[in-house]
PDB file of C-alpha atoms in Angstrom:
ATOM      1  CA  MET A 258       0.000   0.000   0.000  1.00  0.00           C
ATOM      2  CA  VAL A 259       2.877   2.361   0.801  1.00  0.00           C
ATOM      3  CA  ASP A 260       4.411   1.704  -2.628  1.00  0.00           C
ATOM      4  CA  PHE A 261       1.054   2.529  -4.256  1.00  0.00           C
ATOM      5  CA  TRP A 262       0.790   5.924  -2.545  1.00  0.00           C
ATOM      6  CA  GLU A 263       4.426   6.744  -3.288  1.00  0.00           C
ATOM      7  CA  THR A 264       3.895   5.871  -6.946  1.00  0.00           C
ATOM      8  CA  LEU A 265       0.745   8.015  -7.060  1.00  0.00           C
ATOM      9  CA  LEU A 266       2.537  10.922  -5.383  1.00  0.00           C
ATOM     10  CA  ASP A 267       5.413  10.690  -7.866  1.00  0.00           C
ATOM     11  CA  PHE A 268       2.910  10.665 -10.740  1.00  0.00           C
ATOM     12  CA  VAL A 269       1.015  13.742  -9.519  1.00  0.00           C
ATOM     13  CA  PHE A 270       4.095  15.590  -8.251  1.00  0.00           C
ATOM     14  CA  PRO A 271       7.136  14.182 -10.086  1.00  0.00           C
ATOM     15  CA  PRO A 272      10.344  14.303  -8.046  1.00  0.00           C
ATOM     16  CA  HIS A 273      12.717  17.052  -9.062  1.00  0.00           C
ATOM     17  CA  CYS A 274      16.135  18.460  -8.243  1.00  0.00           C
ATOM     18  CA  PRO A 275      15.855  21.237  -5.622  1.00  0.00           C
ATOM     19  CA  LEU A 276      18.256  23.506  -7.496  1.00  0.00           C
ATOM     20  CA  CYS A 277      17.540  23.285 -11.220  1.00  0.00           C
ATOM     21  CA  HIS A 278      14.134  21.533 -10.871  1.00  0.00           C
ATOM     22  CA  ALA A 279      15.016  18.919 -13.466  1.00  0.00           C
ATOM     23  CA  TYR A 280      13.114  15.645 -13.034  1.00  0.00           C
ATOM     24  CA  VAL A 281      15.005  12.980 -11.070  1.00  0.00           C
ATOM     25  CA  GLU A 282      14.384   9.297 -10.419  1.00  0.00           C
ATOM     26  CA  GLU A 283      13.407   9.415  -6.764  1.00  0.00           C
ATOM     27  CA  ARG A 284      12.103  11.944  -4.266  1.00  0.00           C
ATOM     28  CA  GLY A 285      15.003  13.541  -2.426  1.00  0.00           C
ATOM     29  CA  CYS A 286      17.483  13.110  -5.282  1.00  0.00           C
ATOM     30  CA  TRP A 287      19.518  15.859  -6.917  1.00  0.00           C
ATOM     31  CA  CYS A 288      20.740  15.897 -10.482  1.00  0.00           C
ATOM     32  CA  PRO A 289      24.488  15.075 -10.499  1.00  0.00           C
ATOM     33  CA  GLN A 290      25.577  18.579 -11.489  1.00  0.00           C
ATOM     34  CA  CYS A 291      23.586  20.316  -8.741  1.00  0.00           C
ATOM     35  CA  LEU A 292      24.629  17.811  -6.093  1.00  0.00           C
ATOM     36  CA  ALA A 293      28.257  18.539  -6.971  1.00  0.00           C
ATOM     37  CA  LYS A 294      27.572  22.278  -6.517  1.00  0.00           C
ATOM     38  CA  ALA A 295      25.841  21.811  -3.154  1.00  0.00           C
ATOM     39  CA  LEU A 296      28.196  19.215  -1.660  1.00  0.00           C
ATOM     40  CA  GLN A 297      31.420  21.065  -0.867  1.00  0.00           C
ATOM     41  CA  PRO A 298      32.967  19.664   2.334  1.00  0.00           C
ATOM     42  CA  HIS A 299      35.476  22.149   3.673  1.00  0.00           C
ATOM     43  CA  ARG A 300      37.416  22.860   6.829  1.00  0.00           C
ATOM     44  CA  LEU A 301      36.270  26.044   8.519  1.00  0.00           C
ATOM     45  CA  PRO A 302      38.762  28.804   9.361  1.00  0.00           C
ATOM     46  CA  LEU A 303      39.218  29.080  13.137  1.00  0.00           C
ATOM     47  CA  SER A 304      40.867  31.984  14.917  1.00  0.00           C
ATOM     48  CA  VAL A 305      43.489  31.275  17.585  1.00  0.00           C
ATOM     49  CA  PRO A 306      40.969  31.763  20.441  1.00  0.00           C
ATOM     50  CA  MET A 307      38.555  29.363  18.696  1.00  0.00           C
ATOM     51  CA  GLN A 308      41.304  26.756  18.367  1.00  0.00           C
ATOM     52  CA  ALA A 309      41.634  26.696  22.144  1.00  0.00           C
ATOM     53  CA  VAL A 310      38.287  24.866  22.388  1.00  0.00           C
ATOM     54  CA  LEU A 311      37.661  23.509  18.865  1.00  0.00           C
ATOM     55  CA  ALA A 312      40.169  20.996  17.535  1.00  0.00           C
ATOM     56  CA  ASP A 313      38.621  21.206  14.065  1.00  0.00           C
ATOM     57  CA  ALA A 314      35.428  22.350  12.340  1.00  0.00           C
ATOM     58  CA  TRP A 315      33.847  21.368   9.031  1.00  0.00           C
ATOM     59  CA  ALA A 316      30.907  22.324   6.841  1.00  0.00           C
ATOM     60  CA  PHE A 317      29.422  20.045   4.183  1.00  0.00           C
ATOM     61  CA  GLY A 318      28.302  22.875   1.922  1.00  0.00           C
ATOM     62  CA  VAL A 319      28.231  26.615   1.397  1.00  0.00           C
ATOM     63  CA  TYR A 320      25.361  28.605   2.888  1.00  0.00           C
ATOM     64  CA  LYS A 321      23.904  30.017  -0.296  1.00  0.00           C
ATOM     65  CA  GLY A 322      21.457  29.126  -3.047  1.00  0.00           C
ATOM     66  CA  SER A 323      19.434  25.953  -2.776  1.00  0.00           C
ATOM     67  CA  LEU A 324      21.178  24.657   0.350  1.00  0.00           C
ATOM     68  CA  ARG A 325      20.449  27.885   2.216  1.00  0.00           C
ATOM     69  CA  ASP A 326      16.820  27.706   1.068  1.00  0.00           C
ATOM     70  CA  LEU A 327      16.470  24.090   2.222  1.00  0.00           C
ATOM     71  CA  ILE A 328      17.779  24.973   5.683  1.00  0.00           C
ATOM     72  CA  ARG A 329      15.706  28.127   6.095  1.00  0.00           C
ATOM     73  CA  GLN A 330      12.495  26.446   4.921  1.00  0.00           C
ATOM     74  CA  LEU A 331      13.056  23.588   7.359  1.00  0.00           C
ATOM     75  CA  LYS A 332      14.026  25.865  10.219  1.00  0.00           C
ATOM     76  CA  TYR A 333      11.446  28.622   9.917  1.00  0.00           C
ATOM     77  CA  GLN A 334       8.601  27.018   7.951  1.00  0.00           C
ATOM     78  CA  GLY A 335       8.826  23.490   9.333  1.00  0.00           C
ATOM     79  CA  ARG A 336       9.161  21.998   5.833  1.00  0.00           C
ATOM     80  CA  ARG A 337      10.318  18.495   6.800  1.00  0.00           C
ATOM     81  CA  SER A 338      10.043  17.296   3.208  1.00  0.00           C
ATOM     82  CA  ASN A 339      13.372  19.089   2.650  1.00  0.00           C
ATOM     83  CA  LEU A 340      15.049  16.466   4.834  1.00  0.00           C
ATOM     84  CA  SER A 341      15.006  13.968   1.974  1.00  0.00           C
ATOM     85  CA  TYR A 342      17.285  16.254  -0.080  1.00  0.00           C
ATOM     86  CA  ILE A 343      19.520  16.910   2.926  1.00  0.00           C
ATOM     87  CA  ASN A 344      19.791  13.184   3.691  1.00  0.00           C
ATOM     88  CA  THR A 345      20.840  12.474   0.112  1.00  0.00           C
ATOM     89  CA  LEU A 346      23.561  15.120   0.301  1.00  0.00           C
ATOM     90  CA  LEU A 347      24.852  13.836   3.650  1.00  0.00           C
ATOM     91  CA  THR A 348      24.830  10.236   2.424  1.00  0.00           C
ATOM     92  CA  GLU A 349      27.163  11.288  -0.383  1.00  0.00           C
ATOM     93  CA  ALA A 350      29.297  13.233   2.083  1.00  0.00           C
ATOM     94  CA  GLY A 351      29.685  10.181   4.288  1.00  0.00           C
ATOM     95  CA  ASN A 352      31.351   8.306   1.408  1.00  0.00           C
ATOM     96  CA  LEU A 353      34.148  10.865   1.020  1.00  0.00           C
ATOM     97  CA  PRO A 354      37.577   9.912   2.458  1.00  0.00           C
ATOM     98  CA  GLN A 355      38.155  13.313   4.085  1.00  0.00           C
ATOM     99  CA  VAL A 356      34.805  13.116   5.877  1.00  0.00           C
ATOM    100  CA  ARG A 357      35.417   9.557   7.100  1.00  0.00           C
ATOM    101  CA  LYS A 358      38.830  10.646   8.403  1.00  0.00           C
ATOM    102  CA  MET A 359      37.314  13.645  10.196  1.00  0.00           C
ATOM    103  CA  LEU A 360      34.769  11.392  11.936  1.00  0.00           C
ATOM    104  CA  SER A 361      37.273   8.742  13.024  1.00  0.00           C
ATOM    105  CA  GLY A 362      37.647   8.220  16.765  1.00  0.00           C
ATOM    106  CA  ILE A 363      34.493  10.119  17.712  1.00  0.00           C
ATOM    107  CA  ASP A 364      32.922   8.777  20.924  1.00  0.00           C
ATOM    108  CA  PHE A 365      29.544  10.472  20.519  1.00  0.00           C
ATOM    109  CA  ALA A 366      27.848  13.544  19.050  1.00  0.00           C
ATOM    110  CA  VAL A 367      26.211  16.448  20.895  1.00  0.00           C
ATOM    111  CA  PRO A 368      23.708  18.827  19.260  1.00  0.00           C
ATOM    112  CA  VAL A 369      23.804  22.573  19.824  1.00  0.00           C
ATOM    113  CA  PRO A 370      20.655  23.064  21.928  1.00  0.00           C
ATOM    114  CA  LEU A 371      17.776  25.455  21.535  1.00  0.00           C
ATOM    115  CA  TYR A 372      16.219  27.263  24.469  1.00  0.00           C
ATOM    116  CA  PRO A 373      13.381  24.959  25.656  1.00  0.00           C
ATOM    117  CA  LYS A 374      10.638  27.497  24.893  1.00  0.00           C
ATOM    118  CA  LYS A 375      11.928  28.004  21.341  1.00  0.00           C
ATOM    119  CA  GLU A 376      12.247  24.267  20.724  1.00  0.00           C
ATOM    120  CA  LYS A 377       8.690  23.755  21.939  1.00  0.00           C
ATOM    121  CA  GLN A 378       7.423  26.500  19.619  1.00  0.00           C
ATOM    122  CA  ARG A 379       9.370  25.153  16.635  1.00  0.00           C
ATOM    123  CA  GLY A 380       8.566  21.533  17.422  1.00  0.00           C
ATOM    124  CA  PHE A 381      12.103  20.278  16.848  1.00  0.00           C
ATOM    125  CA  ASN A 382      15.800  21.023  17.056  1.00  0.00           C
ATOM    126  CA  GLN A 383      16.797  21.493  13.410  1.00  0.00           C
ATOM    127  CA  ALA A 384      20.352  20.258  14.024  1.00  0.00           C
ATOM    128  CA  GLU A 385      19.008  16.900  15.234  1.00  0.00           C
ATOM    129  CA  LEU A 386      16.662  16.594  12.263  1.00  0.00           C
ATOM    130  CA  ILE A 387      19.435  17.406   9.808  1.00  0.00           C
ATOM    131  CA  PHE A 388      22.095  15.091  11.195  1.00  0.00           C
ATOM    132  CA  GLY A 389      20.086  12.351  12.933  1.00  0.00           C
ATOM    133  CA  ASP A 390      20.045   9.812  10.081  1.00  0.00           C
ATOM    134  CA  PHE A 391      23.590  10.673   8.998  1.00  0.00           C
ATOM    135  CA  LEU A 392      25.039  10.061  12.460  1.00  0.00           C
ATOM    136  CA  SER A 393      23.080   6.833  12.794  1.00  0.00           C
ATOM    137  CA  ARG A 394      24.592   5.579   9.528  1.00  0.00           C
ATOM    138  CA  GLN A 395      28.042   6.475  10.855  1.00  0.00           C
ATOM    139  CA  HIS A 396      27.306   4.546  14.073  1.00  0.00           C
ATOM    140  CA  ILE A 397      27.867   7.668  16.169  1.00  0.00           C
ATOM    141  CA  PRO A 398      25.446   7.911  19.117  1.00  0.00           C
ATOM    142  CA  VAL A 399      23.823  11.259  19.913  1.00  0.00           C
ATOM    143  CA  GLN A 400      23.847  12.521  23.498  1.00  0.00           C
ATOM    144  CA  ARG A 401      21.978  15.629  24.635  1.00  0.00           C
ATOM    145  CA  LEU A 402      24.650  16.862  27.039  1.00  0.00           C
ATOM    146  CA  LEU A 403      24.169  20.609  26.567  1.00  0.00           C
ATOM    147  CA  ALA A 404      21.322  22.858  27.677  1.00  0.00           C
ATOM    148  CA  ARG A 405      20.689  26.473  26.778  1.00  0.00           C
ATOM    149  CA  THR A 406      20.212  28.122  30.154  1.00  0.00           C
ATOM    150  CA  ARG A 407      18.606  31.365  29.041  1.00  0.00           C
ATOM    151  CA  ALA A 408      16.868  32.898  26.077  1.00  0.00           C
ATOM    152  CA  THR A 409      19.130  34.833  23.728  1.00  0.00           C
ATOM    153  CA  ARG A 410      18.494  37.410  21.031  1.00  0.00           C
ATOM    154  CA  PRO A 411      18.275  36.294  17.375  1.00  0.00           C
ATOM    155  CA  MET A 412      21.830  36.097  16.088  1.00  0.00           C
ATOM    156  CA  TYR A 413      21.195  37.356  12.559  1.00  0.00           C
ATOM    157  CA  GLU A 414      20.561  40.908  13.821  1.00  0.00           C
ATOM    158  CA  LEU A 415      23.774  41.150  15.867  1.00  0.00           C
ATOM    159  CA  SER A 416      27.364  42.094  15.113  1.00  0.00           C
ATOM    160  CA  GLU A 417      30.173  39.613  15.805  1.00  0.00           C
ATOM    161  CA  ARG A 418      30.977  41.292  19.123  1.00  0.00           C
ATOM    162  CA  GLU A 419      27.301  41.424  20.112  1.00  0.00           C
ATOM    163  CA  ARG A 420      26.927  37.719  19.311  1.00  0.00           C
ATOM    164  CA  ALA A 421      29.721  36.822  21.698  1.00  0.00           C
ATOM    165  CA  VAL A 422      28.143  38.880  24.496  1.00  0.00           C
ATOM    166  CA  ASN A 423      24.706  37.488  23.708  1.00  0.00           C
ATOM    167  CA  LEU A 424      25.907  33.894  24.139  1.00  0.00           C
ATOM    168  CA  ASN A 425      28.232  34.363  27.101  1.00  0.00           C
ATOM    169  CA  ASN A 426      27.453  31.652  29.684  1.00  0.00           C
ATOM    170  CA  ALA A 427      24.278  30.686  27.788  1.00  0.00           C
ATOM    171  CA  PHE A 428      25.114  26.955  27.737  1.00  0.00           C
ATOM    172  CA  ALA A 429      25.611  24.381  30.474  1.00  0.00           C
ATOM    173  CA  VAL A 430      26.639  20.726  30.489  1.00  0.00           C
ATOM    174  CA  THR A 431      23.974  18.425  31.892  1.00  0.00           C
ATOM    175  CA  ARG A 432      26.015  15.235  32.539  1.00  0.00           C
ATOM    176  CA  ALA A 433      29.663  16.106  32.942  1.00  0.00           C
ATOM    177  CA  GLU A 434      30.586  12.570  34.027  1.00  0.00           C
ATOM    178  CA  MET A 435      30.060  11.366  30.435  1.00  0.00           C
ATOM    179  CA  LEU A 436      32.638  13.735  28.975  1.00  0.00           C
ATOM    180  CA  ALA A 437      35.873  12.851  30.703  1.00  0.00           C
ATOM    181  CA  GLY A 438      38.506  12.039  28.084  1.00  0.00           C
ATOM    182  CA  LYS A 439      35.977  11.809  25.234  1.00  0.00           C
ATOM    183  CA  LYS A 440      36.293  13.018  21.656  1.00  0.00           C
ATOM    184  CA  VAL A 441      33.017  14.813  20.966  1.00  0.00           C
ATOM    185  CA  LEU A 442      31.355  15.770  17.687  1.00  0.00           C
ATOM    186  CA  LEU A 443      29.424  19.029  18.168  1.00  0.00           C
ATOM    187  CA  PHE A 444      26.856  19.632  15.435  1.00  0.00           C
ATOM    188  CA  ASP A 445      24.608  22.478  14.288  1.00  0.00           C
ATOM    189  CA  ASP A 446      22.823  23.608  11.138  1.00  0.00           C
ATOM    190  CA  ILE A 447      24.997  26.574  10.090  1.00  0.00           C
ATOM    191  CA  PHE A 448      28.234  28.354  10.991  1.00  0.00           C
ATOM    192  CA  THR A 449      28.568  32.108  10.511  1.00  0.00           C
ATOM    193  CA  THR A 450      30.865  33.811  13.045  1.00  0.00           C
ATOM    194  CA  GLY A 451      31.206  30.595  15.042  1.00  0.00           C
ATOM    195  CA  ALA A 452      30.144  32.244  18.309  1.00  0.00           C
ATOM    196  CA  THR A 453      27.525  29.610  19.139  1.00  0.00           C
ATOM    197  CA  MET A 454      29.770  26.653  18.438  1.00  0.00           C
ATOM    198  CA  VAL A 455      32.668  28.149  20.383  1.00  0.00           C
ATOM    199  CA  GLU A 456      30.513  28.766  23.473  1.00  0.00           C
ATOM    200  CA  CYS A 457      29.207  25.193  23.350  1.00  0.00           C
ATOM    201  CA  ALA A 458      32.677  23.739  22.793  1.00  0.00           C
ATOM    202  CA  ASN A 459      34.006  25.808  25.686  1.00  0.00           C
ATOM    203  CA  ALA A 460      31.374  24.342  28.008  1.00  0.00           C
ATOM    204  CA  LEU A 461      32.202  20.790  26.863  1.00  0.00           C
ATOM    205  CA  MET A 462      35.948  21.265  27.282  1.00  0.00           C
ATOM    206  CA  LYS A 463      35.564  22.786  30.746  1.00  0.00           C
ATOM    207  CA  ALA A 464      33.488  19.732  31.721  1.00  0.00           C
ATOM    208  CA  GLY A 465      36.321  17.394  30.779  1.00  0.00           C
ATOM    209  CA  ALA A 466      36.056  16.543  27.081  1.00  0.00           C
ATOM    210  CA  HIS A 467      39.370  15.553  25.500  1.00  0.00           C
ATOM    211  CA  ALA A 468      38.588  17.222  22.139  1.00  0.00           C
ATOM    212  CA  VAL A 469      35.642  18.795  20.336  1.00  0.00           C
ATOM    213  CA  ILE A 470      35.158  18.613  16.562  1.00  0.00           C
ATOM    214  CA  GLY A 471      32.470  20.840  15.047  1.00  0.00           C
ATOM    215  CA  ILE A 472      30.335  20.030  12.004  1.00  0.00           C
ATOM    216  CA  VAL A 473      27.559  21.986  10.312  1.00  0.00           C
ATOM    217  CA  LEU A 474      25.513  21.429   7.206  1.00  0.00           C
ATOM    218  CA  ALA A 475      26.513  24.761   5.681  1.00  0.00           C
ATOM    219  CA  SER A 476      28.624  27.843   6.253  1.00  0.00           C
ATOM    220  CA  ASP A 477      29.123  31.146   4.496  1.00  0.00           C
ATOM    221  CA  HIS A 478      32.879  30.510   4.725  1.00  0.00           C
ATOM    222  CA  GLY A 479      33.532  28.915   1.377  1.00  0.00           C
ATOM    223  CA  ASN A 480      37.032  27.411   1.591  1.00  0.00           C
ATOM    224  CA  LYS A 481      36.538  24.159  -0.299  1.00  0.00           C
ATOM    225  CA  PHE A 482      38.729  21.279   0.885  1.00  0.00           C
ATOM    226  CA  ASN A 483      41.450  20.117  -1.475  1.00  0.00           C
TER     227      ASN A 483
END
């Protein structure tokens, strides 16, 4: 019965590439050319202060065009159908040697948390939706070890300095005993100035983590790995 409804849905609304809108074989697929444009794993530039708490940080794509639209529609409009495209992109990313190397030795992954009221309003943590299936395929367990202790202002309207002040002491570790000597993968949807990820990594390191590696789906820092 499920196959029947999927076939009917594909007939009425044929699956298409999210960038060029060309028809593709299955829902969630990209055409090869557009997938190559969207999938650009790259190491993120970290300042010296950032390097004190983040051993490394990566993005799987650049925060522009179709990838930016997929994230924003999921995040602000609750369009979960976009997850099929994101999952396809991350599946391809997981096959790349540089990504497998980056993920080696990880003990578990920790999502950047939302303030409880915001998560309740939104109905989800977008970082967990984006990376949940990917991390499961990589056999990396997810642990909610961070909590956002206070509401903060929207980051998009703040300068880099204001972002740092806005997030100061906004995160707390919930189970410090799990972190001692562990290599932690910290994940979020996007990376702009890095203020959020640095504050979270700082909390994890202070609680005893051995190392923190950051990953995001997209960043506006476009240094492609080579």
